[in-house]
C-alpha positions as a printed NumPy array, in Angstrom:
array([[104.243,  24.315, 184.381],
       [103.178,  21.079, 182.514],
       [104.604,  18.672, 185.257],
       [102.758,  20.641, 188.242],
       [ 99.523,  20.731, 186.192],
       [ 99.198,  24.428, 187.233],
       [ 98.942,  27.414, 184.873],
       [100.153,  31.003, 185.539],
       [ 98.66 ,  34.449, 184.591],
       [100.712,  37.376, 183.818],
       [ 99.373,  40.65 , 183.931],
       [101.197,  43.479, 182.376],
       [100.883,  47.152, 183.284],
       [101.809,  49.927, 180.907],
       [103.154,  53.175, 182.271],
       [103.316,  55.774, 179.51 ],
       [102.287,  56.513, 175.702],
       [105.366,  56.685, 173.408],
       [105.525,  57.849, 169.611],
       [108.398,  56.84 , 167.32 ],
       [110.123,  59.829, 165.801],
       [113.319,  58.103, 164.338],
       [114.24 ,  54.601, 163.162],
       [118.044,  54.364, 164.142],
       [118.669,  50.494, 163.083],
       [116.074,  48.269, 161.075],
       [115.671,  44.802, 162.724],
       [117.392,  43.095, 159.832],
       [120.62 ,  44.837, 160.378],
       [123.661,  43.949, 162.555],
       [126.754,  46.424, 163.283],
       [129.464,  43.492, 162.949],
       [128.403,  42.498, 159.693],
       [128.415,  46.236, 158.619],
       [132.039,  46.35 , 159.619],
       [133.273,  43.4  , 157.95 ],
       [131.858,  44.576, 154.835],
       [133.154,  48.2  , 155.088],
       [136.961,  47.59 , 155.899],
       [138.015,  46.135, 152.38 ],
       [136.012,  48.95 , 150.641],
       [137.803,  51.888, 152.653],
       [140.677,  51.971, 149.996],
       [138.124,  52.187, 146.984],
       [137.406,  55.708, 145.494],
       [134.345,  57.259, 146.437],
       [130.919,  56.749, 144.879],
       [129.866,  59.288, 142.105],
       [127.251,  61.458, 143.477],
       [124.603,  60.549, 140.957],
       [124.305,  57.116, 142.482],
       [122.491,  56.439, 145.883],
       [124.813,  56.596, 149.002],
       [124.663,  53.186, 150.44 ],
       [127.651,  53.236, 152.269],
       [126.999,  56.428, 153.91 ],
       [123.834,  54.532, 155.067],
       [126.249,  51.811, 156.703],
       [128.43 ,  54.245, 158.076],
       [125.671,  56.392, 159.837],
       [124.764,  52.71 , 161.488],
       [128.201,  52.234, 162.795],
       [128.226,  55.759, 164.192],
       [124.723,  55.428, 165.79 ],
       [126.316,  52.266, 167.361],
       [129.156,  54.099, 168.747],
       [127.391,  57.136, 169.923],
       [124.498,  55.241, 171.472],
       [123.732,  55.401, 175.202],
       [125.23 ,  52.672, 177.454],
       [121.871,  51.184, 178.489],
       [120.99 ,  50.365, 174.81 ],
       [124.419,  49.686, 173.193],
       [124.188,  46.033, 173.501],
       [121.151,  45.935, 171.373],
       [122.925,  47.045, 168.271],
       [124.455,  43.484, 168.169],
       [120.768,  41.857, 168.034],
       [118.271,  41.385, 165.367],
       [115.968,  44.043, 166.632],
       [114.877,  47.463, 165.706],
       [116.289,  50.419, 167.487],
       [114.088,  53.791, 167.445],
       [114.064,  57.257, 168.999],
       [110.697,  58.208, 170.894],
       [109.101,  61.036, 172.293],
       [106.917,  60.617, 175.507],
       [103.17 ,  61.546, 175.017],
       [101.456,  63.041, 178.195],
       [ 97.655,  63.239, 178.776],
       [ 96.157,  66.506, 178.526],
       [ 95.137,  68.028, 181.813],
       [ 91.357,  67.183, 182.783],
       [ 89.107,  67.944, 185.911],
       [ 88.298,  64.458, 187.472],
       [ 85.015,  66.34 , 188.948],
       [ 83.849,  67.417, 185.473],
       [ 80.143,  66.123, 184.865],
       [ 80.512,  64.641, 181.428],
       [ 83.821,  62.709, 182.687],
       [ 81.884,  61.528, 185.686],
       [ 79.138,  60.516, 183.727],
       [ 81.305,  58.68 , 181.105],
       [ 83.173,  56.775, 184.   ],
       [ 79.601,  55.663, 185.591],
       [ 78.563,  54.399, 182.116],
       [ 81.804,  52.524, 181.553],
       [ 81.509,  50.91 , 184.886],
       [ 77.915,  49.982, 184.104],
       [ 78.68 ,  48.299, 181.037],
       [ 81.44 ,  46.561, 182.832],
       [ 78.9  ,  44.963, 185.177],
       [ 76.408,  44.048, 182.204],
       [ 79.193,  42.28 , 180.486],
       [ 80.512,  40.461, 183.259],
       [ 76.95 ,  39.026, 183.872],
       [ 76.838,  37.691, 180.145],
       [ 80.749,  36.952, 179.705],
       [ 82.486,  34.632, 182.429],
       [ 85.957,  35.354, 180.538],
       [ 85.355,  38.834, 180.732],
       [ 84.58 ,  38.622, 184.247],
       [ 87.887,  36.733, 185.032],
       [ 89.794,  39.451, 183.31 ],
       [ 88.226,  42.32 , 185.534],
       [ 89.039,  40.153, 188.556],
       [ 92.528,  39.223, 187.708],
       [ 92.938,  43.022, 187.136],
       [ 91.08 ,  44.342, 190.1  ],
       [ 92.555,  42.128, 192.937],
       [ 96.182,  43.76 , 192.187],
       [ 97.161,  46.591, 194.329],
       [ 98.164,  48.71 , 191.413],
       [ 94.921,  48.495, 189.657],
       [ 93.27 ,  49.737, 192.988],
       [ 92.841,  53.202, 191.802],
       [ 91.848,  52.2  , 188.284],
       [ 88.114,  53.058, 188.819],
       [ 88.945,  56.432, 190.485],
       [ 91.253,  57.968, 187.506],
       [ 89.247,  58.488, 184.042],
       [ 92.358,  58.122, 181.828],
       [ 93.452,  54.756, 183.524],
       [ 89.614,  53.584, 183.368],
       [ 89.345,  54.393, 179.637],
       [ 92.776,  52.375, 178.91 ],
       [ 91.453,  49.415, 181.028],
       [ 88.252,  49.594, 179.232],
       [ 89.872,  49.462, 175.808],
       [ 92.62 ,  46.692, 177.012],
       [ 89.96 ,  44.112, 177.982],
       [ 87.885,  44.29 , 175.049],
       [ 88.199,  42.49 , 171.742],
       [ 87.659,  45.463, 169.598],
       [ 88.99 ,  46.288, 165.906],
       [ 92.679,  47.11 , 165.932],
       [ 91.819,  50.51 , 164.362],
       [ 89.624,  51.428, 167.261],
       [ 91.825,  50.411, 169.981],
       [ 94.485,  52.544, 168.264],
       [ 92.282,  55.386, 168.364],
       [ 91.899,  54.874, 172.279],
       [ 95.696,  54.613, 172.413],
       [ 96.477,  57.888, 170.543],
       [ 93.802,  60.124, 172.232],
       [ 95.501,  62.326, 174.602],
       [ 92.34 ,  64.122, 175.534],
       [ 90.612,  62.532, 178.477],
       [ 86.934,  63.095, 177.241],
       [ 87.577,  61.945, 173.724],
       [ 89.457,  59.026, 175.049],
       [ 86.709,  57.755, 177.316],
       [ 84.11 ,  58.22 , 174.662],
       [ 86.126,  56.095, 172.229],
       [ 86.648,  53.625, 175.069],
       [ 82.944,  53.427, 175.732],
       [ 82.038,  53.029, 172.165],
       [ 84.549,  49.726, 171.898],
       [ 82.842,  48.545, 175.156],
       [ 79.106,  48.825, 173.789],
       [ 80.173,  46.748, 170.861],
       [ 81.624,  44.253, 173.279],
       [ 78.274,  44.372, 175.297],
       [ 76.466,  44.103, 171.93 ],
       [ 78.159,  40.844, 171.117],
       [ 77.968,  39.558, 174.646],
       [ 74.298,  39.902, 174.23 ],
       [ 73.975,  38.264, 170.844],
       [ 76.266,  35.373, 172.025],
       [ 74.026,  34.607, 175.322],
       [ 70.888,  34.741, 173.075],
       [ 72.319,  32.24 , 170.581],
       [ 73.411,  30.093, 173.44 ],
       [ 70.049,  30.292, 174.997],
       [ 68.273,  29.572, 171.753],
       [ 70.324,  26.202, 171.489],
       [ 69.902,  25.274, 174.988],
       [ 66.089,  25.54 , 174.677],
       [ 66.12 ,  23.346, 171.343],
       [ 68.241,  20.806, 173.208],
       [ 66.229,  20.87 , 176.312],
       [ 63.118,  20.44 , 174.381],
       [ 64.408,  17.275, 172.67 ],
       [ 65.615,  15.804, 175.783],
       [ 62.198,  16.504, 177.447],
       [ 60.564,  14.884, 174.616],
       [ 62.933,  11.88 , 174.92 ],
       [ 62.167,  11.504, 178.464],
       [ 58.349,  11.687, 178.1  ],
       [ 58.298,   9.082, 175.272],
       [ 60.431,   7.046, 177.576],
       [ 58.216,   7.354, 180.522],
       [ 55.12 ,   6.937, 178.235],
       [ 56.503,   3.278, 177.21 ],
       [ 57.255,   2.381, 180.822],
       [ 53.632,   3.353, 181.76 ],
       [ 52.258,   1.101, 178.807],
       [ 54.456,  -1.613, 179.52 ],
       [ 53.289,  -1.54 , 183.213],
       [ 49.577,  -1.545, 182.094],
       [ 50.156,  -4.194, 179.506],
       [ 49.023,  -2.027, 176.664],
       [ 52.274,  -2.325, 174.793],
       [ 54.965,  -5.112, 174.658],
       [ 58.402,  -4.928, 173.694],
       [ 57.631,  -7.529, 170.653],
       [ 56.252,  -4.51 , 168.767],
       [ 59.25 ,  -2.602, 169.08 ],
       [ 61.556,  -5.468, 167.982],
       [ 59.418,  -5.95 , 165.077],
       [ 59.337,  -2.253, 163.822],
       [ 63.344,  -2.396, 164.393],
       [ 63.581,  -5.599, 162.153],
       [ 61.435,  -3.721, 159.388],
       [ 63.917,  -0.896, 159.742],
       [ 67.094,  -3.022, 159.636],
       [ 65.463,  -4.792, 156.294],
       [ 64.649,  -1.608, 154.641],
       [ 68.053,  -0.112, 155.301],
       [ 69.875,  -2.891, 153.193],
       [ 67.466,  -2.407, 150.073],
       [ 67.639,   0.561, 147.561],
       [ 63.768,   1.366, 147.627],
       [ 62.521,   3.918, 145.067],
       [ 61.143,   7.053, 146.757],
       [ 57.606,   6.247, 146.176],
       [ 58.117,   3.099, 147.836],
       [ 60.109,   4.239, 150.767],
       [ 57.244,   6.772, 151.393],
       [ 54.451,   4.112, 151.503],
       [ 57.268,   1.99 , 153.839],
       [ 57.332,   4.874, 156.245],
       [ 53.799,   5.703, 156.318],
       [ 53.032,   1.943, 157.017],
       [ 55.457,   1.838, 159.999],
       [ 54.207,   4.672, 161.358],
       [ 50.677,   3.316, 161.023],
       [ 52.017,   0.074, 162.724],
       [ 53.504,   1.931, 165.564],
       [ 50.292,   3.485, 166.65 ],
       [ 48.231,   0.469, 166.438],
       [ 47.619,  -2.106, 169.282],
       [ 49.075,  -5.212, 168.763],
       [ 45.821,  -7.224, 169.248],
       [ 44.122,  -4.95 , 166.41 ],
       [ 43.224,  -6.748, 163.307],
       [ 44.593,  -4.072, 161.184],
       [ 47.881,  -4.479, 162.815],
       [ 48.158,  -7.818, 161.584],
       [ 47.18 ,  -6.622, 157.944],
       [ 49.755,  -3.751, 158.19 ],
       [ 52.515,  -6.166, 159.604],
       [ 51.891,  -8.715, 156.757],
       [ 51.922,  -5.846, 154.113],
       [ 55.328,  -4.947, 155.669],
       [ 56.755,  -8.041, 155.809],
       [ 56.044,  -8.517, 151.801],
       [ 57.281,  -4.975, 151.191],
       [ 60.722,  -5.764, 152.958],
       [ 61.022,  -8.926, 151.376],
       [ 61.016,  -7.999, 147.784],
       [ 64.623,  -7.808, 146.475],
       [ 64.64 ,  -3.817, 145.69 ],
       [ 67.821,  -2.997, 143.762],
       [ 69.204,  -6.418, 143.532],
       [ 70.223,  -7.758, 140.105],
       [ 71.781, -10.738, 138.807],
       [ 74.084,  -9.533, 135.772],
       [ 73.26 , -11.15 , 132.349],
       [ 75.655, -13.316, 130.567],
       [ 75.283, -12.529, 127.014],
       [ 78.077, -14.612, 125.465],
       [ 76.655, -16.785, 122.571],
       [ 79.365, -19.36 , 122.656],
       [ 78.445, -20.058, 126.44 ],
       [ 74.886, -20.141, 125.667],
       [ 75.197, -22.747, 122.872],
       [ 77.423, -24.753, 124.8  ],
       [ 74.773, -24.752, 127.855],
       [ 71.919, -25.404, 125.269],
       [ 73.713, -28.425, 123.659],
       [ 74.736, -29.845, 127.292],
       [ 70.97 , -29.932, 128.327],
       [ 69.27 , -30.94 , 124.95 ],
       [ 70.217, -33.092, 121.97 ],
       [ 68.691, -32.084, 118.602],
       [ 66.107, -29.065, 118.622],
       [ 68.071, -26.934, 116.363],
       [ 65.299, -24.682, 115.195],
       [ 64.513, -23.841, 118.812],
       [ 68.149, -23.547, 119.868],
       [ 68.887, -21.12 , 116.614],
       [ 65.706, -18.847, 117.635],
       [ 67.09 , -18.612, 121.357],
       [ 70.416, -17.86 , 120.223],
       [ 68.987, -15.203, 117.923],
       [ 66.874, -13.739, 120.7  ],
       [ 70.134, -13.699, 122.773],
       [ 72.304, -12.002, 119.68 ],
       [ 69.598,  -9.083, 119.451],
       [ 69.706,  -8.697, 123.352],
       [ 73.608,  -8.374, 123.148],
       [ 73.333,  -5.543, 120.634],
       [ 70.8  ,  -3.828, 122.5  ],
       [ 72.457,  -4.207, 125.743],
       [ 69.334,  -5.74 , 127.418],
       [ 66.742,  -8.554, 126.904],
       [ 63.883,  -6.98 , 128.718],
       [ 60.358,  -6.823, 127.4  ],
       [ 60.76 ,  -9.974, 125.433],
       [ 58.514, -12.908, 125.842],
       [ 59.167, -16.397, 123.994],
       [ 56.428, -18.74 , 123.548],
       [ 57.098, -22.4  , 123.489],
       [ 54.643, -24.661, 121.876],
       [ 54.616, -28.541, 121.501],
       [ 53.221, -31.622, 122.81 ],
       [ 53.916, -33.084, 126.345],
       [ 57.106, -34.202, 127.396],
       [ 59.275, -32.619, 124.492],
       [ 61.05 , -30.24 , 126.719],
       [ 59.426, -26.89 , 126.86 ],
       [ 59.688, -26.492, 130.59 ],
       [ 63.699, -27.765, 130.909],
       [ 64.492, -25.516, 127.763],
       [ 63.331, -22.571, 129.931],
       [ 65.806, -23.803, 132.557],
       [ 68.473, -23.957, 129.932],
       [ 67.928, -20.409, 128.839],
       [ 67.897, -19.084, 132.477],
       [ 71.276, -20.978, 132.915],
       [ 72.603, -19.532, 129.575],
       [ 71.793, -15.958, 130.747],
       [ 72.911, -16.445, 134.465],
       [ 69.456, -15.427, 135.72 ],
       [ 67.195, -16.984, 138.724],
       [ 64.588, -19.501, 137.342],
       [ 60.999, -19.501, 138.568],
       [ 57.959, -21.689, 137.158],
       [ 54.5  , -21.633, 137.928],
       [ 51.683, -23.312, 136.055],
       [ 48.414, -21.678, 135.377],
       [ 46.491, -25.059, 134.215],
       [ 43.031, -25.087, 135.139],
       [ 43.313, -21.683, 137.196],
       [ 40.024, -19.92 , 137.683],
       [ 41.013, -17.243, 140.25 ],
       [ 42.341, -13.781, 138.992],
       [ 43.715, -13.082, 142.518],
       [ 46.115, -15.989, 141.952],
       [ 47.718, -13.635, 139.337],
       [ 47.08 , -10.066, 140.527],
       [ 46.961, -10.715, 144.083],
       [ 44.393, -10.568, 146.98 ],
       [ 42.823,  -7.61 , 148.84 ],
       [ 44.997,  -6.903, 151.84 ],
       [ 42.052,  -7.274, 154.405],
       [ 41.297, -10.951, 153.692],
       [ 42.547, -13.752, 155.703],
       [ 45.62 , -15.303, 154.3  ],
       [ 45.908, -12.502, 151.791],
       [ 48.909, -13.201, 149.35 ],
       [ 50.139, -10.865, 146.407],
       [ 50.264, -12.246, 142.634],
       [ 52.467, -14.937, 141.645],
       [ 54.995, -12.611, 140.141],
       [ 55.485, -10.746, 143.401],
       [ 55.771, -14.225, 144.955],
       [ 58.658, -15.202, 142.483],
       [ 60.56 , -12.194, 143.328],
       [ 60.402, -12.957, 146.904],
       [ 61.425, -16.493, 146.512],
       [ 64.442, -15.947, 144.011],
       [ 65.789, -12.865, 145.851],
       [ 66.405, -11.05 , 142.423],
       [ 64.676,  -8.132, 140.453],
       [ 65.32 ,  -9.752, 137.195],
       [ 64.48 , -13.562, 137.297],
       [ 63.492, -15.456, 134.312],
       [ 59.641, -16.517, 134.936],
       [ 58.417, -19.548, 132.921],
       [ 54.404, -19.643, 132.73 ],
       [ 53.438, -23.141, 132.404],
       [ 50.136, -24.496, 130.713],
       [ 48.973, -21.442, 129.477],
       [ 46.66 , -23.32 , 126.871],
       [ 44.77 , -25.07 , 130.104],
       [ 43.941, -21.855, 131.867],
       [ 40.343, -21.837, 133.254],
       [ 37.719, -19.311, 133.149],
       [ 35.834, -18.61 , 136.535],
       [ 32.583, -17.026, 137.206],
       [ 33.601, -14.1  , 138.517],
       [ 36.601, -13.204, 136.266],
       [ 38.917, -14.055, 133.321],
       [ 42.24 , -15.012, 134.59 ],
       [ 43.65 , -14.998, 130.914],
       [ 43.091, -11.527, 130.32 ],
       [ 44.63 , -10.73 , 133.651],
       [ 47.618, -12.696, 132.666],
       [ 47.732, -10.765, 129.293],
       [ 47.66 ,  -7.553, 131.343]])
């Protein structure tokens, strides 16, 4: 029981074969109900012969209940089927026949093979064999065939064939067929189990070897925990970003390169710096645009007095952007003498749109690398100003003001104005 925590195994032993010859009472009919229905109908005229004799059937049921043997009479009061049967007897056979002995030896051999592969099957045979009644099951061919079919989980049709076979040769052959299928299933199951175990063992082995390798490197001073923490930090940063597929591929390649480099190597610093910038760019982070014209007019009027032409042009720009649904790809050029508010009107536009603002001046700039970025191998290399802007404002769509464009310089090694145009 559940309280004692112990289970019981019930073993059932059938002792004969029977065949149903007649259905006396179906499972849904009860005699008491039939009697109650019949009593008021006894005075009615008989049913015409053209209609089916429903009442006759009920009378037969009542008569059957009264004529039933005493041992089964009580069953008529319950919702069970009652049938007449005939007993089936196994055809005579010679136990020493060579075919029968061969079948028996093969069945016992298949039993042993399945028992080695399937522990549940082995338990079934053990539970059956330890009982005294089953002591002679391996000596009698008909019982051996029945036992073989009983413990196997074959198809219902095949098991029914074994049950209906009264010739021992035929029964042994059919039981062996069912048992062989059971053996094939057990072999396939064992193979699948071995394959899965091998895969798991291989992964576990790789994991243990990697841990041992880390421990050995740590003992020799070849690897520090700092690099592992750094890689973990990069992975955590990248997990929160919506990197495009190409960028994600480059990130994984650079990260795997960093894992294989020694911390003291110069290439490790270059790769680490590159990954630092790659994970600090706000991939997938946007600030929604506020394309409300009354709001923009109010913001522009709060920040500046006058400048009606400039304000009307900016509002016209915002109106077109509202119709298109986006203000991308547009550059506004503000021209005027110093101090009239060119830089501050840029701040007002960013406030009206609800975007982040970034300003950088190119006055006197002679180095193209300031705009396009340095090579990664240089000491203190930095990306271009636009990439620095993205890192600082932490959104993908800031408003960038390039100040002092007319005062841009020209170096001996390149033209910053052409780079800026690009």
